[in-house]
Coordinates of C-alpha atoms and ligand atoms in Angstrom, one line a residue:
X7 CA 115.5 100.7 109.7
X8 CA 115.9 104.0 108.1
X9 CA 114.1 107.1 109.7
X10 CA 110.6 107.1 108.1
X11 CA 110.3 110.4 106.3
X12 CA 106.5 111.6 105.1
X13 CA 108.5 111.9 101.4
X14 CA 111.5 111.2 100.9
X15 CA 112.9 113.3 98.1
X16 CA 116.9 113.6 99.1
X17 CA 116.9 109.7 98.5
X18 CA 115.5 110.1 95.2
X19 CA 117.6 112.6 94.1
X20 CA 120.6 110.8 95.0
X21 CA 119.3 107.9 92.5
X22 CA 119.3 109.9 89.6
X23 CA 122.1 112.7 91.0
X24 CA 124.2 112.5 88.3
X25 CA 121.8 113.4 85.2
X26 CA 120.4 115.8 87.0
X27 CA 123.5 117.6 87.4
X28 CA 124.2 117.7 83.0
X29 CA 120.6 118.9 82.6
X30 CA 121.6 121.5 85.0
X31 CA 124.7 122.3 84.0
X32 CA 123.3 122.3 80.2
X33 CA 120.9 125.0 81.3
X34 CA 123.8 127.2 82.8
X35 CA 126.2 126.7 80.3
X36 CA 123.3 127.9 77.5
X37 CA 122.1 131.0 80.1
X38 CA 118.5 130.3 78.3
X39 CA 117.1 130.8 81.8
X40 CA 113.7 131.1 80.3
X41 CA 111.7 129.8 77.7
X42 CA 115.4 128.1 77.1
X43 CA 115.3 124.7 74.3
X44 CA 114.8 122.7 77.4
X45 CA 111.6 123.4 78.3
X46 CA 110.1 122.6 74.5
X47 CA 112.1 119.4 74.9
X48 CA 110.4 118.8 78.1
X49 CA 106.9 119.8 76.3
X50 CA 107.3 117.5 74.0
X51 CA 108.2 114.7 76.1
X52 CA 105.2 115.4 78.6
X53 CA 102.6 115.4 75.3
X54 CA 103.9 112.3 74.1
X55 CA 104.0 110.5 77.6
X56 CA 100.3 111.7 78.5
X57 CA 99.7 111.0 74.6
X58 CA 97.6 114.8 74.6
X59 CA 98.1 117.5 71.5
X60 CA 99.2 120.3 73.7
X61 CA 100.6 121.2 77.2
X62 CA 101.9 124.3 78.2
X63 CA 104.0 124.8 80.7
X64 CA 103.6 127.7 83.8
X65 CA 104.8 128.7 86.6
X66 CA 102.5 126.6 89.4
X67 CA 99.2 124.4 89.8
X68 CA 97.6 127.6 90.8
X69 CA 98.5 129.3 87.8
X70 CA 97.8 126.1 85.8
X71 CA 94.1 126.0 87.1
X72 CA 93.5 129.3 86.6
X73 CA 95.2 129.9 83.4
X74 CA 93.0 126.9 82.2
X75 CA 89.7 128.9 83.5
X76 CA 90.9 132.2 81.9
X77 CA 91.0 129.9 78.6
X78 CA 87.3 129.3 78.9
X79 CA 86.3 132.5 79.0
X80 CA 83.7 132.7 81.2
X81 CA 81.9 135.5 82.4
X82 CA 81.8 137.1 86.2
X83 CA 78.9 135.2 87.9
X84 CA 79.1 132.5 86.0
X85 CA 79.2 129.4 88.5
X86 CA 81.9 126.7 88.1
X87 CA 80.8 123.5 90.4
X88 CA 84.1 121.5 92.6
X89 CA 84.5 119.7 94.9
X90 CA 84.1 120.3 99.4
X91 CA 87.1 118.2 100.0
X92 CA 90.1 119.5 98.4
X93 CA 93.1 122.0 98.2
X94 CA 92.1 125.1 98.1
X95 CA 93.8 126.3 95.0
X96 CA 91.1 124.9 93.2
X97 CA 88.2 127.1 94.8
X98 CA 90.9 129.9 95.2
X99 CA 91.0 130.7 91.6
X100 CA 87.3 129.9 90.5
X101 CA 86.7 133.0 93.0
X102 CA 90.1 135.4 91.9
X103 CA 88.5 135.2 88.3
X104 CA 84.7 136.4 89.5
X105 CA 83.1 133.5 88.8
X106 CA 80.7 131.5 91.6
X107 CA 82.2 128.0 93.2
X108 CA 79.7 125.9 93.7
X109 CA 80.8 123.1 96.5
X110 CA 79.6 119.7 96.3
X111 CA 79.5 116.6 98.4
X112 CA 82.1 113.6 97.7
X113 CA 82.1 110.5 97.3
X114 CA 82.7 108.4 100.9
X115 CA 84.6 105.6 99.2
X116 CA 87.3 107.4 96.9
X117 CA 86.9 110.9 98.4
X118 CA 86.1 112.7 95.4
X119 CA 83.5 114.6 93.4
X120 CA 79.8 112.7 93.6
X121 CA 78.4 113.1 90.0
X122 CA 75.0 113.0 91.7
X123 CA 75.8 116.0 93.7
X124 CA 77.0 117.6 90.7
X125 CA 73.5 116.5 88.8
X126 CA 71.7 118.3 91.5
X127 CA 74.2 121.5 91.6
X128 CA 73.6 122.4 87.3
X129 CA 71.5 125.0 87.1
X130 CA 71.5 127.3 84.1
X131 CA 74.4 129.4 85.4
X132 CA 76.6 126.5 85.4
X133 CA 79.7 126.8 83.0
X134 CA 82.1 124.2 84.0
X135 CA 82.8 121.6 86.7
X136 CA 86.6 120.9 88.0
X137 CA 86.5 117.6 89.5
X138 CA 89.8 116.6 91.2
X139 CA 91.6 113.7 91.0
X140 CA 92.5 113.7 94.8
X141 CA 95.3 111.8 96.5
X142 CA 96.1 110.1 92.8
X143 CA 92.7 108.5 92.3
X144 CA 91.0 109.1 89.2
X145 CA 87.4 110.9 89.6
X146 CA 84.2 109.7 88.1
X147 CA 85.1 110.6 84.7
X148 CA 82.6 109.0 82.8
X149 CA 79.4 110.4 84.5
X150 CA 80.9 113.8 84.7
X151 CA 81.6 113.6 81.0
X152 CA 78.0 112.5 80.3
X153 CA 76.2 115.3 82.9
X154 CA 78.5 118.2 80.9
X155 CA 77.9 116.9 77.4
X156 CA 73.8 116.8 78.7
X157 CA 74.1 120.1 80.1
X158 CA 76.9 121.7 77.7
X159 CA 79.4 122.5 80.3
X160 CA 83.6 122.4 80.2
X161 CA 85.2 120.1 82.4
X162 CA 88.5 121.2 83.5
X163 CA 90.8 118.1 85.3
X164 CA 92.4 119.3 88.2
X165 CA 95.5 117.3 88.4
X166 CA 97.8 118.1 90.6
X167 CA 97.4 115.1 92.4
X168 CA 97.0 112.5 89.6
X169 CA 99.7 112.6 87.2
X170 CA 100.4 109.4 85.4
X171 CA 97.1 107.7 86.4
X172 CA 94.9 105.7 83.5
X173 CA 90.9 106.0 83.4
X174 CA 89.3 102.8 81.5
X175 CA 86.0 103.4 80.3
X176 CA 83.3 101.0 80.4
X177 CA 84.0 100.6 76.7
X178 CA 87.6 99.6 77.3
X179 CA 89.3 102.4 76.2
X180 CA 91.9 104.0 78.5
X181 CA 93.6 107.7 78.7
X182 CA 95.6 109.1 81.0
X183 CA 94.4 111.6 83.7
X184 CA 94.1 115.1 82.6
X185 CA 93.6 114.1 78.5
X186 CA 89.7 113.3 79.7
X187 CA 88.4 117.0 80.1
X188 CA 88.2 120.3 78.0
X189 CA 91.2 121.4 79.7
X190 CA 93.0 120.5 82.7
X191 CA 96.1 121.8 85.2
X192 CA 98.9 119.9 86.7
X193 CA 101.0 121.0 89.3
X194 CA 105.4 120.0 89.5
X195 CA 105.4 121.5 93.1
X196 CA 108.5 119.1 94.3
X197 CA 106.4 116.5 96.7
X198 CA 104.3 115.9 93.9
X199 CA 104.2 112.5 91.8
X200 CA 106.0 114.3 89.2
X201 CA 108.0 117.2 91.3
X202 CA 110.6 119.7 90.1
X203 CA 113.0 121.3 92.7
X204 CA 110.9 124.7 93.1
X205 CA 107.9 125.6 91.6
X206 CA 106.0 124.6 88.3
X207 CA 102.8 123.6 87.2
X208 CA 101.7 122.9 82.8
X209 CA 98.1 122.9 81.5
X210 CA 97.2 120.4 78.9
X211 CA 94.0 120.2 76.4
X212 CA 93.7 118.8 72.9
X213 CA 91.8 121.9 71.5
X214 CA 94.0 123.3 69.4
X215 CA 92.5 127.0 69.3
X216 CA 92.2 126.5 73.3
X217 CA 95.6 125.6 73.2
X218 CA 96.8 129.0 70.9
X219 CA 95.1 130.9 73.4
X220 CA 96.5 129.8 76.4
X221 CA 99.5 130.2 75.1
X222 CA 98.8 134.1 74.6
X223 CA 97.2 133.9 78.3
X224 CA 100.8 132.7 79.9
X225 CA 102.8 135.3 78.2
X226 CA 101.1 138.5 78.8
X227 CA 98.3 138.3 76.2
X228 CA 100.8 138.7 73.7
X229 CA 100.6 136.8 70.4
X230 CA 103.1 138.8 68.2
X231 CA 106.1 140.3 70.4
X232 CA 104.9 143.4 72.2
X233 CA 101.2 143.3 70.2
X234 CA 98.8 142.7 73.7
X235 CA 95.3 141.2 72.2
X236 CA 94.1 139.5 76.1
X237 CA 94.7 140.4 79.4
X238 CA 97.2 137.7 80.2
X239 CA 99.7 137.1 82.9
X240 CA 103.2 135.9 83.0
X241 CA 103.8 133.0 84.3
X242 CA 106.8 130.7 83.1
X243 CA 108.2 127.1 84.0
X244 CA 112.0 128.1 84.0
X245 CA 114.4 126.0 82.1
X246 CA 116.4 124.5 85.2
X247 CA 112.7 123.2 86.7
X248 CA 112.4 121.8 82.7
X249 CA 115.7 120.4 82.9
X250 CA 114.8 118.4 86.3
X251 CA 111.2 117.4 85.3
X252 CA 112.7 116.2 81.9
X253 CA 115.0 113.3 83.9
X254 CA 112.3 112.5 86.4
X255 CA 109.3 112.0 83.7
X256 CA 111.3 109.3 82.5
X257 CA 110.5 107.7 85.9
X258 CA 107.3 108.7 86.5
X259 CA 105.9 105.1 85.5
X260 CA 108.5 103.8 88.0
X261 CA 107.8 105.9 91.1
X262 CA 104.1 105.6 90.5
X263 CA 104.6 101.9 90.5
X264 CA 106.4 101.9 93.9
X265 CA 104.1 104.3 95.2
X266 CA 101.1 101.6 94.2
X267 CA 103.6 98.8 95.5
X268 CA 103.7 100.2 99.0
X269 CA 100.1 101.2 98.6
X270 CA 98.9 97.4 98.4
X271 CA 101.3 96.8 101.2
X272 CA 99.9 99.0 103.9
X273 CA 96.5 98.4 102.8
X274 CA 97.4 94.0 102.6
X275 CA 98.2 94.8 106.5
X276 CA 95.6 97.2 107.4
X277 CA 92.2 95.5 105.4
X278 CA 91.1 93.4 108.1
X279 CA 90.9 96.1 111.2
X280 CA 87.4 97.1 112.3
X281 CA 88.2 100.9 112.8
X282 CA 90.5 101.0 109.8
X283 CA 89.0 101.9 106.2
X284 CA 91.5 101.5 103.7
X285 CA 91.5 103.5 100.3
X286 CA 88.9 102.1 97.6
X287 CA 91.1 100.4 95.0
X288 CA 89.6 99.9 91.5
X289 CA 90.1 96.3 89.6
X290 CA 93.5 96.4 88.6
X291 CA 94.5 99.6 90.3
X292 CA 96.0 101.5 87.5
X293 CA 93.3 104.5 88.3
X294 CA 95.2 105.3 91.5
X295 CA 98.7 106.4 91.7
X296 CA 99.1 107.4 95.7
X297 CA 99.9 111.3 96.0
X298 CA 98.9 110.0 99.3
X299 CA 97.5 106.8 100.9
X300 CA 94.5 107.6 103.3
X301 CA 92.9 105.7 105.9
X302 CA 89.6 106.4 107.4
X303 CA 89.7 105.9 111.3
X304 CA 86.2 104.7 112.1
X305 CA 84.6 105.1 115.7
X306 CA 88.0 106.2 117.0
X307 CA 89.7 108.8 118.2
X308 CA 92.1 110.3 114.8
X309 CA 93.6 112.8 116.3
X310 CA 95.1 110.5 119.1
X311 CA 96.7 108.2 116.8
X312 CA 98.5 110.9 114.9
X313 CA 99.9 111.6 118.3
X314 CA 100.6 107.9 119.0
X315 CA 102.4 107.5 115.0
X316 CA 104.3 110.5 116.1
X317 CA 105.5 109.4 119.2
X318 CA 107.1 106.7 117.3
X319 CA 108.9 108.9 114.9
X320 CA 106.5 107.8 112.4
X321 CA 105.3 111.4 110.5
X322 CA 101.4 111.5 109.1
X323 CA 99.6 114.1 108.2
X324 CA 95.6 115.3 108.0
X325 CA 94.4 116.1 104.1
X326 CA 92.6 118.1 104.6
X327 CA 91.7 119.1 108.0
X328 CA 88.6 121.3 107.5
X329 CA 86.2 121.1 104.1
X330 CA 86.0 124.2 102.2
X331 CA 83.0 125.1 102.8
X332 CA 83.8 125.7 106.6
X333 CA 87.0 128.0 105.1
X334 CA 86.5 132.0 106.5
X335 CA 87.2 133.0 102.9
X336 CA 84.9 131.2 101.3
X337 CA 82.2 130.9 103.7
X338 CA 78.4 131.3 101.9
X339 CA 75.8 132.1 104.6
X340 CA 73.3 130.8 102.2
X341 CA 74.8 127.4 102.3
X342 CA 73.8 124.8 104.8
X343 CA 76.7 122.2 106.1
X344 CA 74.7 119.3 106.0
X345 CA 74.5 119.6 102.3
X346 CA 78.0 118.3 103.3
X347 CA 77.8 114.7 105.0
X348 CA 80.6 113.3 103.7
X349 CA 83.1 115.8 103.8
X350 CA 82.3 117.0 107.5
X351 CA 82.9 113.1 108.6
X352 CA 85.7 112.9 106.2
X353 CA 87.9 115.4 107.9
X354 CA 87.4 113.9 111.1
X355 CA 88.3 110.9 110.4
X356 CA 91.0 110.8 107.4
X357 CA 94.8 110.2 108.0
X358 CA 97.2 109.8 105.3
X359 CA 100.7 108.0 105.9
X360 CA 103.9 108.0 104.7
X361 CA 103.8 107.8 100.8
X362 CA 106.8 108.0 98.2
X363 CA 108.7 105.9 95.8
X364 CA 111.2 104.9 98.6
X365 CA 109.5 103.4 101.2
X366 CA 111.0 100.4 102.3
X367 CA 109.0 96.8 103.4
X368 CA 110.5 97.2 107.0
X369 CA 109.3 100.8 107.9
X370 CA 105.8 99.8 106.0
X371 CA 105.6 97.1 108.4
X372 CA 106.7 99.0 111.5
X373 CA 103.8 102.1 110.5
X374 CA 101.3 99.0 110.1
X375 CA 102.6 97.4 113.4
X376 CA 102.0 101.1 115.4
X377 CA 98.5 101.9 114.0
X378 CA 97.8 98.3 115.3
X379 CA 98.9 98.5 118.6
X380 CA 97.6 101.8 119.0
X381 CA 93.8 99.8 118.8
X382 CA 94.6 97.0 121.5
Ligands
PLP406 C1 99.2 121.0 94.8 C2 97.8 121.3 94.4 C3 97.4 122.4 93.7 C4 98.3 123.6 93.5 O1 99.6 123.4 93.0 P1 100.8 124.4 93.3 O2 101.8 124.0 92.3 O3 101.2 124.3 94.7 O4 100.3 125.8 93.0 C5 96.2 122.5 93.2 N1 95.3 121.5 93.4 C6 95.6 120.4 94.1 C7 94.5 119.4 94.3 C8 96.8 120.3 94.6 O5 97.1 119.2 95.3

């Protein structure tokens, strides 16, 4: 059995070695380091894939999130609700621009925004809510499109972790993640479903004016060379990032299928244990796309069985290990923690595995075999 790695991107790049190195070499040959043909081509691609009117690239998911807020144009004070239980960037740049985050509970089954905890949040202040698609499954999107139609409010996607994942309506219809909001921000950080070898991140909408703004907003509020009509910022996706993320978008389908492949795998092993809850896994799936699969170890000591995988040379790791709420920079002394149920269990109890498109049968079944034996 190969060492299990927590992602395995050295593997993957040997698969598709070889293109990669005439995209790169393209971009060296034209020294269009920036802004270069390359990253329209890749543009165009994502748009067509994702089947949204506009993306534009940046620099980072960061950037992306907060580009996409600056878009809004919201006013200091102005509070924008998320969720307790995920990365930071997200709350990070709701407070850079001025404006109030608003934390709210999750949801204990798919770990993500509770649309009645939002309901309860809106208050006339309220401007926009970011729910986040975390660990590749699709939030509530239907409710949270129906509470910010009632109560005229943007919904910005954050997707970092759910690129390539499809929402179905009750009605049937399906869209990909990040075409369901106002606006939304993905991130191409390189152990992401769709990763680039440094940094890079793209905002998409299908608002067109939304879309000619932002496009001003990423290049220094400038509209006409040298004319500055916003305060923008400069942030860029560099063409040798483009040139990577154009070969590996062609297999995003294909690693999020082998991500869900070994998904159903662990959790066809791990379903019938008492202390084990594996992730909640719509109908047919499709709405998850495993940035990470997480367990939730009930009645049982976590933290110990991190130890116990990592004795065996199996890696894990703990998404996230303290809610926001409890952050020092973001602590509220008006807010009370058990507002937060779910999310102060949560981050005692989560664990997220090894996940990436090549994880192999045998070292699935030797994880599965240790978390086992680590119960008996
Ligand atoms: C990775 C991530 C980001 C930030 O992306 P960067 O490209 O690292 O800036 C934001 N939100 C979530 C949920 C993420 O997982």
């Amino acid at each position: 059995m190969d060492p299990i790695k927590m992602v395995d991107l050295k593997t993957q790049y040997n698969f598709i070695k070889d293109e990669i190195a005439v995209g790169m070499q393209e971009v060296l040959n034209s020294t269009s380091f920036i802004n270069g043909p390359v990253v329209q081509e890749f543009q165009k691609d994502l748009e067509s894939y994702l089947d949204v009117k506009h993306v534009i690239p940046c620099a980072s998911g960061t950037d992306a999130l907060q580009i996409a807020l600056m878009g809004l144009k919201l006013q200091p004070g102005d509070e924008v609700i998320t969720a307790d239980f995920t990365f930071a960037a997200t709350v990070e740049v709701i407070s850079l621009l001025k404006l109030k985050p608003i934390l709210v509970d999750v949801n204990p089954n798919t770990f993500n925004i509770d649309p009645l905890a939002i309901e309860k949040a809106i208050n006339p202040k309220t401007k926009a809510i970011i729910p986040v698609h975390l660990f590749g499954q699709v939030a509530d999107m239907e409710q949270i499109l129906a509470l910010a139609k009632k109560h005229n409010l943007f919904v910005v996607e954050d997707n970092a972790q759910g690129i390539g994942a499809d929402y179905t309506f009750s009605n049937g219809t399906i869209a990909k993640t990040g075409t369901l909001g106002h606006v939304s921000a993905t991130s191409f950080f390189p152990s992401k479903n769709l990763g680039a070898y440094g940094d890079g991140g793209a905002i998409f909408t299908n608002d067109d004016d939304l879309a000619q703004f932002i496009r001003g907003i990423v290049n220094h509020g400038m509209y006409k060379r040298y004319y500055h009509d916003e305060i923008g910022v400069n942030s860029r996706l560099d063409a040798i990032q483009a040139a990577v993320l154009k070969v590996k978008l062609k297999y995003l389908d294909f690693y999020n299928e082998r991500r869900k492949k070994a998904g159903l795998h662990y959790t066809k092993l791990l379903k019938d244990h008492s202390k084990i809850l594996t992730p909640f896994i719509k109908l047919n799936c499709n709405s998850h796309v495993f940035h990470q699969y997480t367990l939730r170890i009930l009645n049982s000591d976590r933290d110990a069985l991190v130890n116990h995988l990592n004795i065996n040379q199996i890696p894990c790791g703990v998404y996230y290990p303290v809610p926001l709420h409890k952050q020092k920079a973001y602590l509220n002394p008006k807010l009370d923690s058990s507002a937060f149920p779910v999310t102060n269990q949560l981050v005692k109890e989560v664990i997220s595995l090894p996940m990436h498109s090549e994880l192999h049968s045998d070292q699935i079944e030797y994880i599965c075999n240790t978390i086992l034996g680590f119960f008996n």
